[in-house]
Each structure stands twice: as structure tokens, then as C-alpha cells.
PDB file of C-alpha atoms in Angstrom:
ATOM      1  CA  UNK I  10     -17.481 206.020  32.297  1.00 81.00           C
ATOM      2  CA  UNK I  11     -20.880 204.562  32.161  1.00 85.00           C
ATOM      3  CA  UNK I  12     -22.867 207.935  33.377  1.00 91.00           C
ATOM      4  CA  UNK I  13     -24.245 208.789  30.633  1.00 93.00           C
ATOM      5  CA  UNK I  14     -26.113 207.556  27.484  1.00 96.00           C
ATOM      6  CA  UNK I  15     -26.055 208.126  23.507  1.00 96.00           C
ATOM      7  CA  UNK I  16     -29.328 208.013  21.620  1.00 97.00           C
ATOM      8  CA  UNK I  17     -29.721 207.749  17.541  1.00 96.00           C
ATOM      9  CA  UNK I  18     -33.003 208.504  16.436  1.00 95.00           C
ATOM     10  CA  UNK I  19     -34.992 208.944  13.128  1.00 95.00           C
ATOM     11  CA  UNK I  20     -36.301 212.315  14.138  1.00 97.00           C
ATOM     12  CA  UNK I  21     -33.053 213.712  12.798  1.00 96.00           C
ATOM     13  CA  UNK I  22     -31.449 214.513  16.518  1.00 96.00           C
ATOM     14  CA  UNK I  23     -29.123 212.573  19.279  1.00 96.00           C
ATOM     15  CA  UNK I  24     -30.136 212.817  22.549  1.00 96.00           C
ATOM     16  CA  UNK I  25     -27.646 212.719  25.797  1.00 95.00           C
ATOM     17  CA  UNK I  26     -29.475 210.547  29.133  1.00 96.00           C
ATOM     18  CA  UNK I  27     -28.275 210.389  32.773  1.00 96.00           C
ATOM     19  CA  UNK I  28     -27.691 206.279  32.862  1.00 95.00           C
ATOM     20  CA  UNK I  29     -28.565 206.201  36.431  1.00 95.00           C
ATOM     21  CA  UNK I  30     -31.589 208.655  36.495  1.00 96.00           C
ATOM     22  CA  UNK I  31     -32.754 208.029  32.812  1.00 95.00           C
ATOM     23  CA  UNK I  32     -33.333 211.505  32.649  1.00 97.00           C
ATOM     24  CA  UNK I  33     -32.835 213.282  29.601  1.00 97.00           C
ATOM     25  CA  UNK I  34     -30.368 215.851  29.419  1.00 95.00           C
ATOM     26  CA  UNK I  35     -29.605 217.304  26.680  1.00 93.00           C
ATOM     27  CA  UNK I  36     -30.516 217.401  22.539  1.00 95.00           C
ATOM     28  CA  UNK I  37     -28.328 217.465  19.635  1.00 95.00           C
ATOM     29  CA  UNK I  38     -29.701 219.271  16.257  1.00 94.00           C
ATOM     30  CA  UNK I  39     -28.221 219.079  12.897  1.00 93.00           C
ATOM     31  CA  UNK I  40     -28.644 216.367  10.854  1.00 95.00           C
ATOM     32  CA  UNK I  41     -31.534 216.913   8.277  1.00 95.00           C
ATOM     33  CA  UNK I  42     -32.218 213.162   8.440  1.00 95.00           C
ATOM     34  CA  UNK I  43     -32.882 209.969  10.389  1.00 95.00           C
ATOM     35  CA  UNK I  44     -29.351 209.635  12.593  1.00 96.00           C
ATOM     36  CA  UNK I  45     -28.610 206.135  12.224  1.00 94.00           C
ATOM     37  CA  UNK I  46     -25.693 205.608  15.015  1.00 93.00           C
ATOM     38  CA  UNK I  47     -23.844 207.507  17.697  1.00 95.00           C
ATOM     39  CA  UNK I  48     -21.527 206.845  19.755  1.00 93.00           C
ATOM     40  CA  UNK I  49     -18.972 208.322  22.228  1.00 94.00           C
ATOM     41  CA  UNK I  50     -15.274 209.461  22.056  1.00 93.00           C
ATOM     42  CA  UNK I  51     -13.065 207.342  24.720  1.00 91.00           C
ATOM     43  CA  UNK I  52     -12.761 210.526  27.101  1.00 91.00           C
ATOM     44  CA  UNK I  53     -16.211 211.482  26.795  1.00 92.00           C
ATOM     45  CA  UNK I  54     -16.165 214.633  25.341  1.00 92.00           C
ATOM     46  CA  UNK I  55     -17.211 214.198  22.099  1.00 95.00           C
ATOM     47  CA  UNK I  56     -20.096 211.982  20.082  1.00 96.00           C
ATOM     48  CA  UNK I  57     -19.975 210.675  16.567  1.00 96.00           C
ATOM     49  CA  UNK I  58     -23.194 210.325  14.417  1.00 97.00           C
ATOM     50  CA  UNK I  59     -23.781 208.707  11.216  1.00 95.00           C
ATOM     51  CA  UNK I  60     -26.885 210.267   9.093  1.00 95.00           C
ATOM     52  CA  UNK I  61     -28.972 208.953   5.934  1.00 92.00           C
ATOM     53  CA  UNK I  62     -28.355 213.148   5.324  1.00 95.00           C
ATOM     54  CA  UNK I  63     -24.924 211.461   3.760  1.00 94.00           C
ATOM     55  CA  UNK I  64     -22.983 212.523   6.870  1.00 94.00           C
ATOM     56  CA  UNK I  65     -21.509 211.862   9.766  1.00 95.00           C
ATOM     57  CA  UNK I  66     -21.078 214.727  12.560  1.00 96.00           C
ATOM     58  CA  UNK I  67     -18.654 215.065  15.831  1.00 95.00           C
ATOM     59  CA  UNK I  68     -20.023 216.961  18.181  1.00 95.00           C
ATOM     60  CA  UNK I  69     -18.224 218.231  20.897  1.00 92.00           C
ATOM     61  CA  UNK I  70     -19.774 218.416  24.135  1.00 88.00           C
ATOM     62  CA  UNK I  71     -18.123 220.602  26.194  1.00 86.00           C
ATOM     63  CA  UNK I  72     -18.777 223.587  23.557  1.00 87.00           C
ATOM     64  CA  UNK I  73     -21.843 222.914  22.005  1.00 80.00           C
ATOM     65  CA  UNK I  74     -19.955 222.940  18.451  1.00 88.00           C
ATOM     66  CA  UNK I  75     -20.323 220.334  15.980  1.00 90.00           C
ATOM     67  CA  UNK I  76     -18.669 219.604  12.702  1.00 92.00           C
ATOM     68  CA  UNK I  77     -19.715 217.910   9.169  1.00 93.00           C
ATOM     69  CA  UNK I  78     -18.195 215.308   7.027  1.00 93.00           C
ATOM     70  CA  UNK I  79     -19.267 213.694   3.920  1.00 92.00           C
ATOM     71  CA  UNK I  80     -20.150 210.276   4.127  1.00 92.00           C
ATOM     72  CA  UNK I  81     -22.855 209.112   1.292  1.00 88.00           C
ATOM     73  CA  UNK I  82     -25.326 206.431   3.300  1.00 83.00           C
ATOM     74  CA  UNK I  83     -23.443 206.550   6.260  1.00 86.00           C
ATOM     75  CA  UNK I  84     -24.845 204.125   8.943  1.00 86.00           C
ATOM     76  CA  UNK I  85     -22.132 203.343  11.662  1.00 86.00           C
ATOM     77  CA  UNK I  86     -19.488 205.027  12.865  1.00 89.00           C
ATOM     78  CA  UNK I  87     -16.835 204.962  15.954  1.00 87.00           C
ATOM     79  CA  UNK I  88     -13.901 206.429  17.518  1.00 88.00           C
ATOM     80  CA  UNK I  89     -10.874 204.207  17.713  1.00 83.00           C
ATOM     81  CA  UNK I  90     -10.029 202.941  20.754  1.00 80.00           C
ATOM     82  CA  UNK I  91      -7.134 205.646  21.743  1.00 84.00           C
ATOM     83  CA  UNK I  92      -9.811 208.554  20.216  1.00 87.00           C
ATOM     84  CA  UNK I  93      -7.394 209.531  17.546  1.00 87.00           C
ATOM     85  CA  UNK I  94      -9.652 208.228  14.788  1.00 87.00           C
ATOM     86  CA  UNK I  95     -13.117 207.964  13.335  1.00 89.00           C
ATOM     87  CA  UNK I  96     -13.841 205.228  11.534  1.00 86.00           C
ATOM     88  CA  UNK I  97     -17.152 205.514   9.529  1.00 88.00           C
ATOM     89  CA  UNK I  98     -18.888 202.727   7.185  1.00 84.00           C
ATOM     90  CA  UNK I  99     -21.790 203.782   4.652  1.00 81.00           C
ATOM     91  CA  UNK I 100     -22.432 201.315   1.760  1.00 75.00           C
ATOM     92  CA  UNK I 101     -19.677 200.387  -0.739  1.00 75.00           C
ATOM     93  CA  UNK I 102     -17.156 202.493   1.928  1.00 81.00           C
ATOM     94  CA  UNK I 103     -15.229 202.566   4.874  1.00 82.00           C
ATOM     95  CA  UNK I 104     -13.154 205.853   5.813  1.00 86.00           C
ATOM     96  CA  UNK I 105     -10.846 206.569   7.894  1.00 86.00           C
ATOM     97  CA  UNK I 106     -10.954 210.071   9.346  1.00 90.00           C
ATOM     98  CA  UNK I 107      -8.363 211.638  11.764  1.00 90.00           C
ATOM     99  CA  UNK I 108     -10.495 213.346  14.692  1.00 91.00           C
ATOM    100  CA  UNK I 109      -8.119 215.925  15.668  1.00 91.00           C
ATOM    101  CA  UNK I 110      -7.930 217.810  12.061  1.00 93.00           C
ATOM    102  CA  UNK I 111     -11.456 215.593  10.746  1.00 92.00           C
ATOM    103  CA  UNK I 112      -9.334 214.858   7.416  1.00 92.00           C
ATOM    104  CA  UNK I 113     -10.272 211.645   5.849  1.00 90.00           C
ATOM    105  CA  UNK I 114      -6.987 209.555   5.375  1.00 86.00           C
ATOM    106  CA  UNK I 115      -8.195 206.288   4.121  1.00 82.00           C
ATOM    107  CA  UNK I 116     -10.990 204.847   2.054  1.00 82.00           C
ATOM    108  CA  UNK I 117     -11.480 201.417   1.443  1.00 75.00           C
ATOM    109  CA  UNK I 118     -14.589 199.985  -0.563  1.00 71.00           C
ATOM    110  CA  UNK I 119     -16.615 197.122   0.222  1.00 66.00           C
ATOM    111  CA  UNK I 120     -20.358 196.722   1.215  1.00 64.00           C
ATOM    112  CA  UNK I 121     -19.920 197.275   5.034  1.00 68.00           C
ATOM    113  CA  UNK I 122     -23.352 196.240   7.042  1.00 61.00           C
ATOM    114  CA  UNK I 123     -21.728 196.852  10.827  1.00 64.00           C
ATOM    115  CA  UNK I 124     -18.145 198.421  12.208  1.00 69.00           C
ATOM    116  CA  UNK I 125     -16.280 197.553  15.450  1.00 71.00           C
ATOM    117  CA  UNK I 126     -13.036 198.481  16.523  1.00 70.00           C
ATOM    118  CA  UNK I 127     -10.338 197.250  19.026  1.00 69.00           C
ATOM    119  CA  UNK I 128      -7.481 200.023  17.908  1.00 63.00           C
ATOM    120  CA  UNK I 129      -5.022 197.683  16.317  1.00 67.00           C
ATOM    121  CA  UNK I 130      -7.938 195.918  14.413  1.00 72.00           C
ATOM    122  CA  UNK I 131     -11.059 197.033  12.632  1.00 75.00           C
ATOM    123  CA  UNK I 132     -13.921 193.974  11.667  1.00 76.00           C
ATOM    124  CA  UNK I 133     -16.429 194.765   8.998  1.00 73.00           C
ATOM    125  CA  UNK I 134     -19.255 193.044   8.197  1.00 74.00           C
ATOM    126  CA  UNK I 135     -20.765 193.500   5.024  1.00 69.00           C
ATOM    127  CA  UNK I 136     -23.704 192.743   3.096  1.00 68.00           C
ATOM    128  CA  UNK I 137     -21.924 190.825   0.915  1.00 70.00           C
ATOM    129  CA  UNK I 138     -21.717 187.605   2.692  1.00 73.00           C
ATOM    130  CA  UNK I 139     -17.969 188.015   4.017  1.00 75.00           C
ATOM    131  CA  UNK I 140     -16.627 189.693   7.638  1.00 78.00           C
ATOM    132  CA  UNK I 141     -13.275 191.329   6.850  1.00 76.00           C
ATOM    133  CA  UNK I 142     -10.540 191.912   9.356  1.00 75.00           C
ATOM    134  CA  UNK I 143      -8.165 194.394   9.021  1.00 74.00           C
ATOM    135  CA  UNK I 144      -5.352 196.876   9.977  1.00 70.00           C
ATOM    136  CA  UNK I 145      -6.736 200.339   9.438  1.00 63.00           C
ATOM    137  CA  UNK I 146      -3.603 202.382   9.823  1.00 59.00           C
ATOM    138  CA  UNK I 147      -1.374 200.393   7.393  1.00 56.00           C
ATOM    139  CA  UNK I 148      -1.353 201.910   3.660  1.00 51.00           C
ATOM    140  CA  UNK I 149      -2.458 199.556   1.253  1.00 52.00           C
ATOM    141  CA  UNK I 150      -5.672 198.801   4.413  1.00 50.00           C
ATOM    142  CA  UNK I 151      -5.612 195.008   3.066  1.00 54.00           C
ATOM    143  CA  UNK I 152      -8.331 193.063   5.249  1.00 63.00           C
ATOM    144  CA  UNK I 153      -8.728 188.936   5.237  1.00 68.00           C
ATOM    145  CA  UNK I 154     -11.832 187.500   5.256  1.00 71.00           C
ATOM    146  CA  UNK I 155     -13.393 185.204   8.309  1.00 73.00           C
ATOM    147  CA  UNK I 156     -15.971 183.754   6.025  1.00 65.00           C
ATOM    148  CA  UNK I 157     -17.287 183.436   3.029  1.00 55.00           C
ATOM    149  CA  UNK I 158     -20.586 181.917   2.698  1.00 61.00           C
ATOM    150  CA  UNK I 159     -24.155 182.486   1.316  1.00 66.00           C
ATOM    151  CA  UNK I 160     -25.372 183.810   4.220  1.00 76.00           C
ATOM    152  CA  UNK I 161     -25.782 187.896   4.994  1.00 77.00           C
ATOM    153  CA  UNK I 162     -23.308 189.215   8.116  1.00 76.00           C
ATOM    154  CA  UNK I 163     -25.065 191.344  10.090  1.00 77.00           C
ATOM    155  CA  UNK I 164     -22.735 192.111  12.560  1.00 80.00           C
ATOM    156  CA  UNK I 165     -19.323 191.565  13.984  1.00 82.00           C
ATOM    157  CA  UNK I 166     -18.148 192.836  17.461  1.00 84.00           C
ATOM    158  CA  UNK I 167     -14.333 192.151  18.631  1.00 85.00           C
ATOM    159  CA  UNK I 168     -14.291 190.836  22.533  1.00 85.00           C
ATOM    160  CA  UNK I 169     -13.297 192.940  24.815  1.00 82.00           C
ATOM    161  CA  UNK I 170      -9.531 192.062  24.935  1.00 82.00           C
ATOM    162  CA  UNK I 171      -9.525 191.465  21.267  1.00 81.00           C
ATOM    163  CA  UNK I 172      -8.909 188.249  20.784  1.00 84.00           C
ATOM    164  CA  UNK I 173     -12.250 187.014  19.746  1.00 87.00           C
ATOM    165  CA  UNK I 174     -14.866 187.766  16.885  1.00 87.00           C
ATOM    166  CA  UNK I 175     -18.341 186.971  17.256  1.00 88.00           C
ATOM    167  CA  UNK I 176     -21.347 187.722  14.400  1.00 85.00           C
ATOM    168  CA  UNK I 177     -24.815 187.045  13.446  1.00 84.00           C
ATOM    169  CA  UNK I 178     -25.773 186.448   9.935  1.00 83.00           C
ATOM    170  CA  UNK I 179     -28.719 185.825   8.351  1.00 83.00           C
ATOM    171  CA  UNK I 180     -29.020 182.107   9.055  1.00 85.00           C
ATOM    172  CA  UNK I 181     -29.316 182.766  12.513  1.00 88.00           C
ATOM    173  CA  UNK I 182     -26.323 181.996  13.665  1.00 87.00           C
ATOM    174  CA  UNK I 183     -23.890 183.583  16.353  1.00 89.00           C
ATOM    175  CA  UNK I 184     -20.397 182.499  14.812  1.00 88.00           C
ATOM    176  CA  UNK I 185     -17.221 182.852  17.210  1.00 90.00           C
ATOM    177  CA  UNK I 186     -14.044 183.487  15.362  1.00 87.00           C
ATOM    178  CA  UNK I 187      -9.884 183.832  16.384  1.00 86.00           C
ATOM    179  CA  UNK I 188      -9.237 187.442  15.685  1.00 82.00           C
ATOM    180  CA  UNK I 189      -5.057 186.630  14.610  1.00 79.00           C
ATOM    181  CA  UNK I 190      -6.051 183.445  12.409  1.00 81.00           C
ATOM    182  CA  UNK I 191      -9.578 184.277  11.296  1.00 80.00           C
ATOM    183  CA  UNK I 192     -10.211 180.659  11.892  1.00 84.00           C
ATOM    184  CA  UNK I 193     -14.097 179.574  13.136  1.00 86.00           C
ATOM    185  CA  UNK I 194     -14.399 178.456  16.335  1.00 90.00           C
ATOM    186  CA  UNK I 195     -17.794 177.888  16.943  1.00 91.00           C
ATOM    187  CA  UNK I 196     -21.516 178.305  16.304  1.00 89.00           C
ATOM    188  CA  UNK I 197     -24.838 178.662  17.909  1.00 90.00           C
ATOM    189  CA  UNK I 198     -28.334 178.650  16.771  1.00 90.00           C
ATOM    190  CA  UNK I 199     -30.379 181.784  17.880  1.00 83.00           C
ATOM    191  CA  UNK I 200     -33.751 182.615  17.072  1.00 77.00           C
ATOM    192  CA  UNK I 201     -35.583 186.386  17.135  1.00 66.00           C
TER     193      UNK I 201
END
């Protein structure tokens, strides 16, 4: 609901922050490594954290408990939109992971550099030039690609209603793709 803040941090814990104090309020412990990404469940109660310790954690909380899955080099990871899964990239893999029970049900292999989800669709992008879109809850998980090029995607982030695709790649530009046709809309030059 925007009250509170999720912090990842290389000295191996995720801290909770009051958004409109800044006021830290609470510390996570656990991971024996640099935490590389955390983010929230949709109602709140829970966090997800990915871990160069080759997992990622859900920690609930309301009760202080947290729980352990293997993930080797596990950098990002997110609740679906409806909180009913965990989807949670490393490099070379993608798994799906039911919250409730925190069984993996899918696995799909690829060289995944960022994650973002809009329920129906998941967008990878991947050190491997290519953004893949795809339906996570489907069995065979087949994806198509928004791009292929020679150029390393960063990132890839669906709009808010889901419609849209933007990324960065390495040749600095912000690329706006359609979502259902995977077709490139536009580009823009940025510079860091």
C-alpha cells in the first residue's frame, strides 16, 4: 500500500523502512550472502529475497518465520500479481514456485538478466541478447522473443496495465515493445 519499504543489501540482511518517516523498522537475518533483490507479496505480508547464498527466502512478516529454497545464483525474484506464485530467475534458470506449499512447479532455462511480472505474462531479459515473453502457467512455458540483436538486455518491465514492454540494453537504449505482438514500437537514446 505504499507504507512501507523493502531493502536488498550486500551485508547479507533485508531491511523493512516506514516510507513516510524513513525510519527503519525492522531487520531480516538469514541469508549467508549479499541479498541481491526483495520484494513484497501483493497483501503485504510476506517478502521474497534472492541471495548469491544460491537461495531465495519468503519471509513472512506477521510471524517472524522464514523459509529456504534452492535457487543456484539467484538474483531476482517476485510474487505474481494475484500472490499465488514466486517466480525466481538466477543464471541459466527461471522457476516457478507455488507460495502457498513453496514447491517449485516449473523450470525453464535461459540466461535471465531481470524478471517482471503482470500475472498472465512473465518478460525475461537475459544476458543473451534476447527479451522473452511468456505464459508461466502453461506446461510446455514456451516464451517468444521481442528481439534479437547484439546488444545485452538489461531489463524489461511490463506497464502497468500490461500492454506495454519497455527495456534498456546495453546500447543505451530504452526500447518500447506491444506485449500481445512482441512487435517494437519505439526507441530512445539514454545516457548514464
Amino acid at each position: 500500500d505504499g507504507s512501507y519499504i523493502v531493502s536488498a543489501s550486500d551485508d547479507q540482511t533485508i531491511r523493512l523502512w516506514d516510507a513516510a518517516t524513513g525510519k527503519q523498522l525492522e531487520v531480516l537475518s538469514g541469508h549467508t550472502s549479499g541479498v541481491k533483490y526483495a520484494s513484497f507479496s501483493p497483501n503485504g505480508n510476506e517478502i521474497v529475497s534472492a541471495s548469491w547464498d544460491n537461495t531465495i527466502r519468503i519471509w513472512n512478516i506477521t510471524n517472524n518465520k522464514h523459509y529456504r529454497i534452492r535457487h543456484k545464483n539467484a538474483e531476482y525474484t517476485t510474487f505474481s500479481k494475484d500472490g499465488k506464485y514466486i517466480i525466481s530467475a538466477g543464471w541459466g534458470t527461471v522457476k516457478l514456485i507455488e507460495a502457498r506449499t513453496r514447491k517449485q512447479i516449473k523450470e525453464f532455462q535461459g540466461s535471465i538478466g531481470s524478471i517482471s511480472d503482470n500475472s498472465d505474462y512473465v518478460v525475461f531479459s537475459g544476458y543473451d541478447n534476447n527479451i522473452r515473453l511468456t505464459e508461466p502457467f502453461i506446461k510446455e512455458f514456451p516464451h517468444k522473443k521481442l528481439s534479437t540483436n547484439s546488444h545485452i538486455a538489461y531489463c524489461a518491465i511490463f506497464s502497468p496495465n500490461g500492454r506495454i514492454v519497455v527495456s534498456a540494453s546495453s546500447d543505451n537504449l530504452l526500447k518500447i515493445w506491444d506485449a500481445e505482438t512482441g512487435i517494437l514500437k519505439d526507441s530512445y537514446k539514454f545516457t548514464l
